[in-house]
Amino acid sequence: MLKTLRDLFESLTPLPAGTDAGAAEHALRLATAVMLVEVMRADSTFHAGEREAVQAALRDKFGLSDDEAARLAELAGTTAAASTDLFSFTSRIDGAFEMPQKLRMIEHMWRVAYADGHLSEHERHVMWRIADLLHIPQGAYVHARMRAQKEAGAA
């Protein structure tokens, strides 16, 4: 419990210069997981498919085991609930990921949004806001959405 709270507070503060690579990687993973969870939290109901899509994205993005992905998703849920903005997370991601990595992440986020079979206006807004903060070009954003929509069979 205390480790989880410490991780939460550390995730909300900027990393000082000279921070070791392990801590920076953990902060980046948590920021990414929080963005995925934010999409899941955007509509009023939590669907099991959305949770699985978040964990699948974390496994794919970071090569995590099922247990590690589940723990990271749980910590991200706690962190997202306590957070007041997206910028602290997106700025960390924007600084660490190249455009192809950001596009892959956006595509994973679209998969989370479509995992329950429909796209709510709140999910659409959260996706747009995150993509804007990550400086994703509109065309790439739309193509990522179309790929995820087709994969989900929602096209």
N, CA, C and O atoms as a DFTB+ gen file, in Angstrom:
620 C
 N C O
     1  1       0.825      -1.197       0.000
     2  2       0.000       0.000       0.000
     3  2       0.868       1.259       0.000
     4  3       0.629       2.177      -0.784
     5  1       1.867       1.303       0.871
     6  2       2.717       2.491       0.929
     7  2       3.519       2.673      -0.347
     8  3       3.720       3.801      -0.797
     9  1       3.983       1.567      -0.939
    10  2       4.715       1.656      -2.195
    11  2       3.818       2.213      -3.291
    12  3       4.262       3.026      -4.103
    13  1       2.567       1.784      -3.322
    14  2       1.633       2.279      -4.323
    15  2       1.395       3.774      -4.143
    16  3       1.371       4.510      -5.130
    17  1       1.220       4.235      -2.921
    18  2       1.033       5.667      -2.676
    19  2       2.286       6.458      -3.047
    20  3       2.197       7.545      -3.618
    21  1       3.446       5.906      -2.718
    22  2       4.686       6.585      -3.069
    23  2       4.805       6.689      -4.583
    24  3       5.168       7.742      -5.107
    25  1       4.498       5.588      -5.296
    26  2       4.529       5.608      -6.758
    27  2       3.586       6.661      -7.312
    28  3       3.916       7.357      -8.273
    29  1       2.406       6.778      -6.703
    30  2       1.430       7.769      -7.140
    31  2       1.998       9.178      -7.013
    32  3       1.947       9.951      -7.970
    33  1       2.537       9.520      -5.852
    34  2       3.052      10.868      -5.643
    35  2       4.266      11.147      -6.527
    36  3       4.431      12.258      -7.031
    37  1       5.104      10.149      -6.710
    38  2       6.267      10.338      -7.569
    39  2       5.845      10.535      -9.018
    40  3       6.496      11.271      -9.759
    41  1       4.758       9.882      -9.427
    42  2       4.305      10.012     -10.810
    43  2       3.750      11.396     -11.105
    44  3       3.748      11.832     -12.256
    45  1       3.288      12.079     -10.090
    46  2       2.673      13.383     -10.285
    47  2       3.680      14.528     -10.263
    48  3       3.339      15.661     -10.604
    49  1       4.914      14.241      -9.866
    50  2       5.930      15.274      -9.809
    51  2       6.945      15.055     -10.920
    52  3       7.220      13.914     -11.291
    53  1       7.503      16.134     -11.455
    54  2       8.495      15.972     -12.506
    55  2       9.739      15.266     -11.963
    56  3      10.091      15.415     -10.793
    57  1      10.387      14.509     -12.819
    58  2      11.606      13.832     -12.410
    59  2      12.759      14.821     -12.421
    60  3      12.920      15.573     -13.382
    61  1      13.562      14.830     -11.368
    62  2      14.704      15.742     -11.336
    63  2      15.776      15.309     -12.338
    64  3      15.835      14.149     -12.746
    65  1      16.609      16.255     -12.717
    66  2      17.708      15.943     -13.628
    67  2      18.609      14.907     -12.969
    68  3      18.843      14.954     -11.761
    69  1      19.105      13.986     -13.755
    70  2      19.984      12.957     -13.232
    71  2      19.260      11.763     -12.636
    72  3      19.891      10.911     -12.010
    73  1      17.939      11.683     -12.819
    74  2      17.166      10.553     -12.306
    75  2      17.615       9.289     -13.031
    76  3      17.877       9.310     -14.233
    77  1      17.699       8.191     -12.287
    78  2      18.159       6.955     -12.927
    79  2      17.161       6.483     -13.978
    80  3      15.980       6.827     -13.942
    81  1      17.663       5.696     -14.902
    82  2      16.861       5.253     -16.042
    83  2      15.669       4.412     -15.617
    84  3      14.617       4.484     -16.254
    85  1      15.799       3.616     -14.560
    86  2      14.704       2.774     -14.087
    87  2      13.519       3.605     -13.618
    88  3      12.370       3.285     -13.924
    89  1      13.796       4.672     -12.874
    90  2      12.719       5.540     -12.392
    91  2      12.063       6.280     -13.544
    92  3      10.844       6.446     -13.565
    93  1      12.857       6.722     -14.493
    94  2      12.301       7.423     -15.660
    95  2      11.430       6.478     -16.479
    96  3      10.361       6.868     -16.949
    97  1      11.882       5.235     -16.650
    98  2      11.099       4.254     -17.401
    99  2       9.792       3.944     -16.680
   100  3       8.744       3.825     -17.317
   101  1       9.849       3.810     -15.350
   102  2       8.632       3.553     -14.584
   103  2       7.642       4.716     -14.739
   104  3       6.446       4.494     -14.932
   105  1       8.137       5.938     -14.656
   106  2       7.272       7.112     -14.794
   107  2       6.642       7.163     -16.184
   108  3       5.476       7.531     -16.323
   109  1       7.408       6.796     -17.213
   110  2       6.886       6.783     -18.574
   111  2       5.824       5.702     -18.733
   112  3       4.782       5.936     -19.346
   113  1       6.082       4.536     -18.189
   114  2       5.091       3.456     -18.259
   115  2       3.803       3.848     -17.540
   116  3       2.703       3.599     -18.033
   117  1       3.953       4.458     -16.380
   118  2       2.766       4.878     -15.630
   119  2       2.000       5.955     -16.391
   120  3       0.772       5.910     -16.449
   121  1       2.695       6.908     -16.965
   122  2       2.027       7.965     -17.741
   123  2       1.255       7.362     -18.911
   124  3       0.124       7.766     -19.184
   125  1       1.855       6.406     -19.595
   126  2       1.191       5.742     -20.712
   127  2      -0.040       4.982     -20.234
   128  3      -1.103       5.057     -20.851
   129  1       0.109       4.257     -19.140
   130  2      -1.013       3.493     -18.588
   131  2      -2.144       4.420     -18.156
   132  3      -3.316       4.093     -18.348
   133  1      -1.813       5.563     -17.581
   134  2      -2.842       6.521     -17.156
   135  2      -3.641       7.006     -18.365
   136  3      -4.861       7.149     -18.274
   137  1      -2.983       7.260     -19.488
   138  2      -3.706       7.714     -20.676
   139  2      -4.655       6.627     -21.181
   140  3      -5.776       6.927     -21.590
   141  1      -4.219       5.388     -21.156
   142  2      -5.093       4.284     -21.559
   143  2      -6.288       4.164     -20.621
   144  3      -7.415       3.946     -21.065
   145  1      -6.039       4.306     -19.332
   146  2      -7.112       4.211     -18.332
   147  2      -8.067       5.395     -18.461
   148  3      -9.269       5.244     -18.241
   149  1      -7.548       6.560     -18.811
   150  2      -8.420       7.726     -18.988
   151  2      -9.460       7.478     -20.075
   152  3     -10.604       7.914     -19.950
   153  1      -9.077       6.792     -21.125
   154  2     -10.043       6.455     -22.177
   155  2     -11.087       5.502     -21.610
   156  3     -12.280       5.655     -21.873
   157  1     -10.646       4.529     -20.841
   158  2     -11.573       3.561     -20.238
   159  2     -12.537       4.268     -19.282
   160  3     -13.716       3.921     -19.220
   161  1     -12.037       5.256     -18.540
   162  2     -12.858       5.976     -17.562
   163  2     -13.782       7.014     -18.207
   164  3     -14.642       7.579     -17.531
   165  1     -13.612       7.266     -19.499
   166  2     -14.339       8.349     -20.155
   167  2     -15.839       8.114     -20.243
   168  3     -16.616       9.068     -20.218
   169  1     -16.253       6.864     -20.344
   170  2     -17.698       6.640     -20.362
   171  2     -18.157       6.149     -18.994
   172  3     -17.339       5.853     -18.123
   173  1     -19.447       6.067     -18.819
   174  2     -20.008       5.836     -17.479
   175  2     -19.913       4.392     -16.998
   176  3     -20.117       4.129     -15.813
   177  1     -19.611       3.462     -17.882
   178  2     -19.532       2.061     -17.470
   179  2     -18.166       1.487     -17.805
   180  3     -17.559       1.844     -18.815
   181  1     -17.693       0.597     -16.951
   182  2     -16.447      -0.114     -17.219
   183  2     -16.798      -1.466     -17.798
   184  3     -17.553      -2.230     -17.197
   185  1     -16.268      -1.755     -18.928
   186  2     -16.510      -3.008     -19.625
   187  2     -15.260      -3.875     -19.495
   188  3     -14.142      -3.370     -19.587
   189  1     -15.445      -5.173     -19.283
   190  2     -14.304      -6.083     -19.135
   191  2     -13.391      -6.019     -20.359
   192  3     -12.172      -6.146     -20.236
   193  1     -13.973      -5.825     -21.524
   194  2     -13.175      -5.720     -22.744
   195  2     -12.248      -4.517     -22.727
   196  3     -11.142      -4.572     -23.266
   197  1     -12.695      -3.428     -22.109
   198  2     -11.847      -2.240     -22.004
   199  2     -10.655      -2.509     -21.097
   200  3      -9.526      -2.135     -21.415
   201  1     -10.910      -3.157     -19.970
   202  2      -9.810      -3.499     -19.057
   203  2      -8.791      -4.394     -19.759
   204  3      -7.584      -4.186     -19.635
   205  1      -9.279      -5.383     -20.489
   206  2      -8.377      -6.279     -21.211
   207  2      -7.615      -5.530     -22.298
   208  3      -6.438      -5.806     -22.530
   209  1      -8.276      -4.584     -22.969
   210  2      -7.598      -3.794     -24.003
   211  2      -6.485      -2.941     -23.396
   212  3      -5.424      -2.788     -24.001
   213  1      -6.718      -2.385     -22.206
   214  2      -5.677      -1.609     -21.519
   215  2      -4.494      -2.516     -21.211
   216  3      -3.348      -2.168     -21.493
   217  1      -4.772      -3.673     -20.635
   218  2      -3.683      -4.583     -20.268
   219  2      -2.961      -5.123     -21.501
   220  3      -1.740      -5.280     -21.480
   221  1      -3.697      -5.407     -22.568
   222  2      -3.068      -5.874     -23.816
   223  2      -2.145      -4.801     -24.383
   224  3      -1.056      -5.106     -24.869
   225  1      -2.579      -3.554     -24.320
   226  2      -1.750      -2.449     -24.805
   227  2      -0.464      -2.344     -23.992
   228  3       0.612      -2.132     -24.552
   229  1      -0.573      -2.491     -22.676
   230  2       0.615      -2.409     -21.822
   231  2       1.561      -3.580     -22.076
   232  3       2.781      -3.412     -22.065
   233  1       1.003      -4.750     -22.301
   234  2       1.857      -5.909     -22.618
   235  2       2.587      -5.677     -23.936
   236  3       3.784      -5.942     -24.045
   237  1       1.858      -5.177     -24.940
   238  2       2.444      -4.939     -26.254
   239  2       3.472      -3.815     -26.216
   240  3       4.568      -3.945     -26.761
   241  1       3.114      -2.725     -25.577
   242  2       3.953      -1.523     -25.589
   243  2       5.253      -1.720     -24.813
   244  3       6.312      -1.251     -25.231
   245  1       5.164      -2.420     -23.677
   246  2       6.323      -2.515     -22.792
   247  2       6.826      -3.938     -22.561
   248  3       7.759      -4.140     -21.783
   249  1       6.224      -4.924     -23.222
   250  2       6.672      -6.306     -23.053
   251  2       6.456      -6.839     -21.644
   252  3       7.280      -7.600     -21.136
   253  1       5.360      -6.450     -21.010
   254  2       5.074      -6.863     -19.640
   255  2       4.377      -8.217     -19.599
   256  3       3.732      -8.631     -20.562
   257  1       4.518      -8.895     -18.469
   258  2       3.757     -10.123     -18.242
   259  2       2.316      -9.741     -17.906
   260  3       2.017      -8.570     -17.675
   261  1       1.433     -10.725     -17.879
   262  2       0.033     -10.466     -17.532
   263  2      -0.079      -9.820     -16.158
   264  3      -0.824      -8.857     -15.979
   265  1       0.665     -10.351     -15.186
   266  2       0.606      -9.834     -13.822
   267  2       1.147      -8.403     -13.740
   268  3       0.560      -7.554     -13.068
   269  1       2.253      -8.140     -14.417
   270  2       2.826      -6.786     -14.414
   271  2       1.873      -5.793     -15.069
   272  3       1.695      -4.680     -14.574
   273  1       1.264      -6.191     -16.171
   274  2       0.317      -5.306     -16.858
   275  2      -0.892      -5.027     -15.983
   276  3      -1.374      -3.895     -15.943
   277  1      -1.392      -6.040     -15.279
   278  2      -2.547      -5.856     -14.391
   279  2      -2.194      -4.917     -13.243
   280  3      -2.993      -4.049     -12.889
   281  1      -1.011      -5.078     -12.659
   282  2      -0.597      -4.199     -11.552
   283  2      -0.407      -2.763     -12.031
   284  3      -0.803      -1.819     -11.348
   285  1       0.200      -2.600     -13.205
   286  2       0.394      -1.254     -13.751
   287  2      -0.949      -0.606     -14.060
   288  3      -1.134       0.580     -13.791
   289  1      -1.882      -1.358     -14.616
   290  2      -3.214      -0.820     -14.908
   291  2      -3.933      -0.416     -13.629
   292  3      -4.627       0.600     -13.603
   293  1      -3.774      -1.199     -12.575
   294  2      -4.393      -0.866     -11.292
   295  2      -3.798       0.420     -10.716
   296  3      -4.530       1.290     -10.244
   297  1      -2.486       0.536     -10.755
   298  2      -1.833       1.758     -10.279
   299  2      -2.254       2.955     -11.131
   300  3      -2.467       4.049     -10.608
   301  1      -2.371       2.748     -12.433
   302  2      -2.798       3.829     -13.326
   303  2      -4.216       4.281     -13.005
   304  3      -4.516       5.472     -13.076
   305  1      -5.088       3.346     -12.655
   306  2      -6.448       3.714     -12.276
   307  2      -6.475       4.595     -11.041
   308  3      -7.211       5.580     -10.986
   309  1      -5.672       4.237     -10.052
   310  2      -5.569       5.033      -8.828
   311  2      -4.988       6.412      -9.134
   312  3      -5.469       7.429      -8.635
   313  1      -3.958       6.424      -9.953
   314  2      -3.299       7.680     -10.316
   315  2      -4.242       8.576     -11.114
   316  3      -4.314       9.779     -10.861
   317  1      -4.958       8.006     -12.065
   318  2      -5.898       8.775     -12.894
   319  2      -7.000       9.378     -12.036
   320  3      -7.394      10.525     -12.246
   321  1      -7.498       8.615     -11.075
   322  2      -8.569       9.115     -10.210
   323  2      -8.096      10.287      -9.358
   324  3      -8.889      11.166      -9.023
   325  1      -6.820      10.309      -9.005
   326  2      -6.279      11.372      -8.158
   327  2      -5.757      12.555      -8.960
   328  3      -5.449      13.600      -8.386
   329  1      -5.655      12.410     -10.260
   330  2      -5.064      13.442     -11.104
   331  2      -6.077      14.525     -11.457
   332  3      -7.282      14.278     -11.512
   333  1      -5.568      15.715     -11.691
   334  2      -6.438      16.826     -12.073
   335  2      -6.210      17.298     -13.505
   336  3      -6.943      18.151     -14.004
   337  1      -5.193      16.743     -14.166
   338  2      -4.917      17.160     -15.541
   339  2      -4.300      16.027     -16.333
   340  3      -3.908      15.005     -15.771
   341  1      -4.217      16.209     -17.626
   342  2      -3.576      15.246     -18.512
   343  2      -2.155      15.665     -18.877
   344  3      -1.328      14.829     -19.242
   345  1      -1.879      16.956     -18.778
   346  2      -0.613      17.489     -19.263
   347  2       0.601      16.886     -18.573
   348  3       1.614      16.630     -19.224
   349  1       0.519      16.656     -17.283
   350  2       1.686      16.105     -16.583
   351  2       2.067      14.744     -17.141
   352  3       3.239      14.368     -17.111
   353  1       1.100      14.008     -17.646
   354  2       1.361      12.696     -18.226
   355  2       1.743      12.801     -19.697
   356  3       2.712      12.184     -20.140
   357  1       0.975      13.589     -20.452
   358  2       1.247      13.687     -21.890
   359  2       2.592      14.361     -22.166
   360  3       3.254      14.031     -23.149
   361  1       3.001      15.300     -21.312
   362  2       4.296      15.949     -21.534
   363  2       5.436      14.953     -21.362
   364  3       6.433      15.018     -22.082
   365  1       5.294      14.039     -20.417
   366  2       6.318      13.004     -20.225
   367  2       6.368      12.081     -21.450
   368  3       7.446      11.731     -21.930
   369  1       5.196      11.697     -21.944
   370  2       5.119      10.817     -23.109
   371  2       5.648      11.542     -24.345
   372  3       6.421      10.977     -25.118
   373  1       5.230      12.790     -24.527
   374  2       5.624      13.566     -25.694
   375  2       7.136      13.733     -25.756
   376  3       7.722      13.719     -26.839
   377  1       7.764      13.891     -24.601
   378  2       9.209      14.058     -24.568
   379  2       9.992      12.774     -24.772
   380  3      11.155      12.815     -25.175
   381  1       9.373      11.637     -24.500
   382  2      10.095      10.363     -24.548
   383  2       9.831       9.553     -25.811
   384  3      10.703       8.807     -26.256
   385  1       8.646       9.686     -26.393
   386  2       8.278       8.860     -27.542
   387  2       8.492       9.615     -28.843
   388  3       8.229      10.814     -28.937
   389  1       8.971       8.895     -29.835
   390  2       9.026       9.411     -31.199
   391  2       7.617       9.278     -31.785
   392  3       6.769       8.591     -31.215
   393  1       7.371       9.925     -32.906
   394  2       6.034       9.919     -33.504
   395  2       5.496       8.501     -33.759
   396  3       4.331       8.253     -33.450
   397  1       6.275       7.563     -34.301
   398  2       5.714       6.215     -34.496
   399  2       5.248       5.565     -33.183
   400  3       4.241       4.857     -33.165
   401  1       5.973       5.803     -32.097
   402  2       5.571       5.258     -30.799
   403  2       4.287       5.919     -30.304
   404  3       3.418       5.257     -29.738
   405  1       4.175       7.227     -30.521
   406  2       2.959       7.929     -30.112
   407  2       1.759       7.456     -30.931
   408  3       0.660       7.301     -30.397
   409  1       1.970       7.230     -32.211
   410  2       0.880       6.749     -33.065
   411  2       0.431       5.358     -32.643
   412  3      -0.765       5.066     -32.638
   413  1       1.369       4.507     -32.292
   414  2       1.028       3.164     -31.812
   415  2       0.215       3.265     -30.526
   416  3      -0.747       2.521     -30.332
   417  1       0.604       4.185     -29.655
   418  2      -0.131       4.380     -28.408
   419  2      -1.549       4.872     -28.679
   420  3      -2.498       4.389     -28.061
   421  1      -1.704       5.821     -29.590
   422  2      -3.031       6.339     -29.937
   423  2      -3.902       5.213     -30.498
   424  3      -5.093       5.132     -30.198
   425  1      -3.303       4.355     -31.309
   426  2      -4.060       3.235     -31.854
   427  2      -4.517       2.297     -30.727
   428  3      -5.647       1.809     -30.749
   429  1      -3.653       2.050     -29.758
   430  2      -4.050       1.240     -28.601
   431  2      -5.189       1.925     -27.834
   432  3      -6.115       1.263     -27.366
   433  1      -5.111       3.233     -27.713
   434  2      -6.166       3.964     -27.001
   435  2      -7.493       3.840     -27.735
   436  3      -8.542       3.696     -27.107
   437  1      -7.451       3.895     -29.072
   438  2      -8.682       3.704     -29.839
   439  2      -9.237       2.302     -29.605
   440  3     -10.453       2.126     -29.528
   441  1      -8.370       1.310     -29.494
   442  2      -8.836      -0.054     -29.220
   443  2      -9.558      -0.123     -27.886
   444  3     -10.566      -0.817     -27.755
   445  1      -9.044       0.595     -26.897
   446  2      -9.722       0.654     -25.593
   447  2     -11.092       1.299     -25.765
   448  3     -12.088       0.809     -25.231
   449  1     -11.139       2.389     -26.507
   450  2     -12.407       3.102     -26.708
   451  2     -13.453       2.231     -27.402
   452  3     -14.637       2.303     -27.072
   453  1     -13.025       1.416     -28.352
   454  2     -13.955       0.568     -29.095
   455  2     -14.182      -0.807     -28.468
   456  3     -14.986      -1.586     -28.980
   457  1     -13.498      -1.118     -27.381
   458  2     -13.565      -2.461     -26.787
   459  2     -14.960      -2.847     -26.312
   460  3     -15.292      -4.031     -26.268
   461  1     -15.774      -1.864     -25.957
   462  2     -17.132      -2.184     -25.492
   463  2     -18.158      -2.136     -26.616
   464  3     -19.357      -2.266     -26.370
   465  1     -17.693      -1.948     -27.847
   466  2     -18.590      -2.006     -28.992
   467  2     -19.167      -0.680     -29.436
   468  3     -19.831      -0.619     -30.470
   469  1     -18.935       0.376     -28.692
   470  2     -19.418       1.690     -29.133
   471  2     -18.473       2.779     -28.643
   472  3     -17.686       2.571     -27.719
   473  1     -18.566       3.930     -29.273
   474  2     -17.721       5.067     -28.941
   475  2     -18.601       6.179     -28.390
   476  3     -19.470       6.693     -29.094
   477  1     -18.382       6.549     -27.145
   478  2     -19.170       7.630     -26.552
   479  2     -18.546       8.980     -26.915
   480  3     -17.382       9.054     -27.310
   481  1     -19.325      10.025     -26.777
   482  2     -18.814      11.379     -27.037
   483  2     -17.696      11.740     -26.062
   484  3     -16.752      12.441     -26.425
   485  1     -17.803      11.264     -24.839
   486  2     -16.745      11.531     -23.848
   487  2     -15.448      10.846     -24.247
   488  3     -14.373      11.433     -24.127
   489  1     -15.540       9.604     -24.723
   490  2     -14.341       8.901     -25.187
   491  2     -13.723       9.643     -26.372
   492  3     -12.508       9.827     -26.432
   493  1     -14.553      10.057     -27.292
   494  2     -14.076      10.796     -28.460
   495  2     -13.351      12.075     -28.027
   496  3     -12.295      12.409     -28.563
   497  1     -13.927      12.779     -27.059
   498  2     -13.307      14.021     -26.583
   499  2     -11.968      13.751     -25.894
   500  3     -10.991      14.456     -26.147
   501  1     -11.916      12.752     -25.039
   502  2     -10.661      12.411     -24.348
   503  2      -9.594      12.038     -25.367
   504  3      -8.444      12.461     -25.247
   505  1      -9.969      11.250     -26.366
   506  2      -9.017      10.862     -27.401
   507  2      -8.488      12.086     -28.150
   508  3      -7.286      12.212     -28.383
   509  1      -9.381      12.965     -28.513
   510  2      -8.966      14.171     -29.234
   511  2      -8.017      15.013     -28.383
   512  3      -7.000      15.507     -28.870
   513  1      -8.363      15.167     -27.111
   514  2      -7.556      16.001     -26.211
   515  2      -6.153      15.427     -26.031
   516  3      -5.168      16.162     -26.089
   517  1      -6.064      14.122     -25.814
   518  2      -4.763      13.485     -25.635
   519  2      -3.944      13.570     -26.920
   520  3      -2.755      13.886     -26.877
   521  1      -4.565      13.294     -28.046
   522  2      -3.854      13.380     -29.325
   523  2      -3.331      14.787     -29.570
   524  3      -2.226      14.963     -30.081
   525  1      -4.122      15.782     -29.208
   526  2      -3.698      17.171     -29.362
   527  2      -2.484      17.463     -28.476
   528  3      -1.525      18.092     -28.923
   529  1      -2.527      17.010     -27.226
   530  2      -1.409      17.238     -26.311
   531  2      -0.144      16.489     -26.727
   532  3       0.965      16.890     -26.372
   533  1      -0.313      15.400     -27.481
   534  2       0.836      14.631     -27.967
   535  2       1.311      15.099     -29.353
   536  3       2.242      14.535     -29.927
   537  1       0.650      16.138     -29.872
   538  2       1.006      16.705     -31.176
   539  2       0.893      15.687     -32.303
   540  3       1.747      15.620     -33.187
   541  1      -0.178      14.894     -32.259
   542  2      -0.446      13.898     -33.297
   543  2      -1.111      14.615     -34.475
   544  3      -2.115      15.299     -34.281
   545  1      -0.578      14.474     -35.679
   546  2      -1.227      15.097     -36.850
   547  2      -2.635      14.526     -37.056
   548  3      -2.876      13.342     -36.822
   549  1      -3.546      15.375     -37.490
   550  2      -4.947      14.985     -37.647
   551  2      -5.118      13.754     -38.536
   552  3      -5.892      12.856     -38.207
   553  1      -4.409      13.708     -39.647
   554  2      -4.538      12.577     -40.561
   555  2      -4.105      11.267     -39.908
   556  3      -4.764      10.241     -40.077
   557  1      -3.018      11.297     -39.176
   558  2      -2.538      10.094     -38.490
   559  2      -3.514       9.666     -37.403
   560  3      -3.741       8.476     -37.188
   561  1      -4.086      10.650     -36.724
   562  2      -5.084      10.393     -35.681
   563  2      -6.302       9.675     -36.274
   564  3      -6.793       8.698     -35.709
   565  1      -6.774      10.164     -37.401
   566  2      -7.939       9.577     -38.064
   567  2      -7.618       8.170     -38.570
   568  3      -8.441       7.266     -38.429
   569  1      -6.443       7.973     -39.153
   570  2      -6.075       6.650     -39.641
   571  2      -5.956       5.640     -38.502
   572  3      -6.371       4.491     -38.653
   573  1      -5.399       6.051     -37.369
   574  2      -5.317       5.157     -36.206
   575  2      -6.723       4.762     -35.752
   576  3      -6.982       3.610     -35.407
   577  1      -7.616       5.741     -35.761
   578  2      -9.009       5.460     -35.374
   579  2      -9.654       4.469     -36.344
   580  3     -10.337       3.535     -35.924
   581  1      -9.439       4.676     -37.618
   582  2     -10.051       3.791     -38.616
   583  2      -9.529       2.366     -38.492
   584  3     -10.300       1.415     -38.623
   585  1      -8.223       2.203     -38.240
   586  2      -7.665       0.862     -38.062
   587  2      -8.272       0.170     -36.843
   588  3      -8.649      -1.000     -36.910
   589  1      -8.365       0.893     -35.734
   590  2      -8.945       0.319     -34.517
   591  2     -10.423       0.021     -34.697
   592  3     -10.913      -1.000     -34.215
   593  1     -11.135       0.896     -35.381
   594  2     -12.566       0.719     -35.628
   595  2     -12.802      -0.515     -36.494
   596  3     -13.715      -1.300     -36.236
   597  1     -11.984      -0.677     -37.508
   598  2     -12.108      -1.835     -38.395
   599  2     -11.801      -3.124     -37.613
   600  3     -12.510      -4.122     -37.744
   601  1     -10.763      -3.086     -36.820
   602  2     -10.371      -4.256     -36.023
   603  2     -11.477      -4.649     -35.040
   604  3     -11.702      -5.833     -34.790
   605  1     -12.163      -3.648     -34.487
   606  2     -13.227      -3.901     -33.522
   607  2     -14.535      -4.329     -34.202
   608  3     -15.469      -4.775     -33.535
   609  1     -14.594      -4.190     -35.520
   610  2     -15.814      -4.532     -36.239
   611  2     -16.899      -3.482     -36.076
   612  3     -18.078      -3.759     -36.294
   613  1     -16.498      -2.280     -35.692
   614  2     -17.454      -1.202     -35.472
   615  2     -17.587      -0.304     -36.703
   616  3     -18.283       0.711     -36.662
   617  1     -16.930      -0.674     -37.782
   618  2     -16.960       0.171     -38.979
   619  2     -18.263       0.097     -39.710
   620  3     -18.434       0.755     -40.736
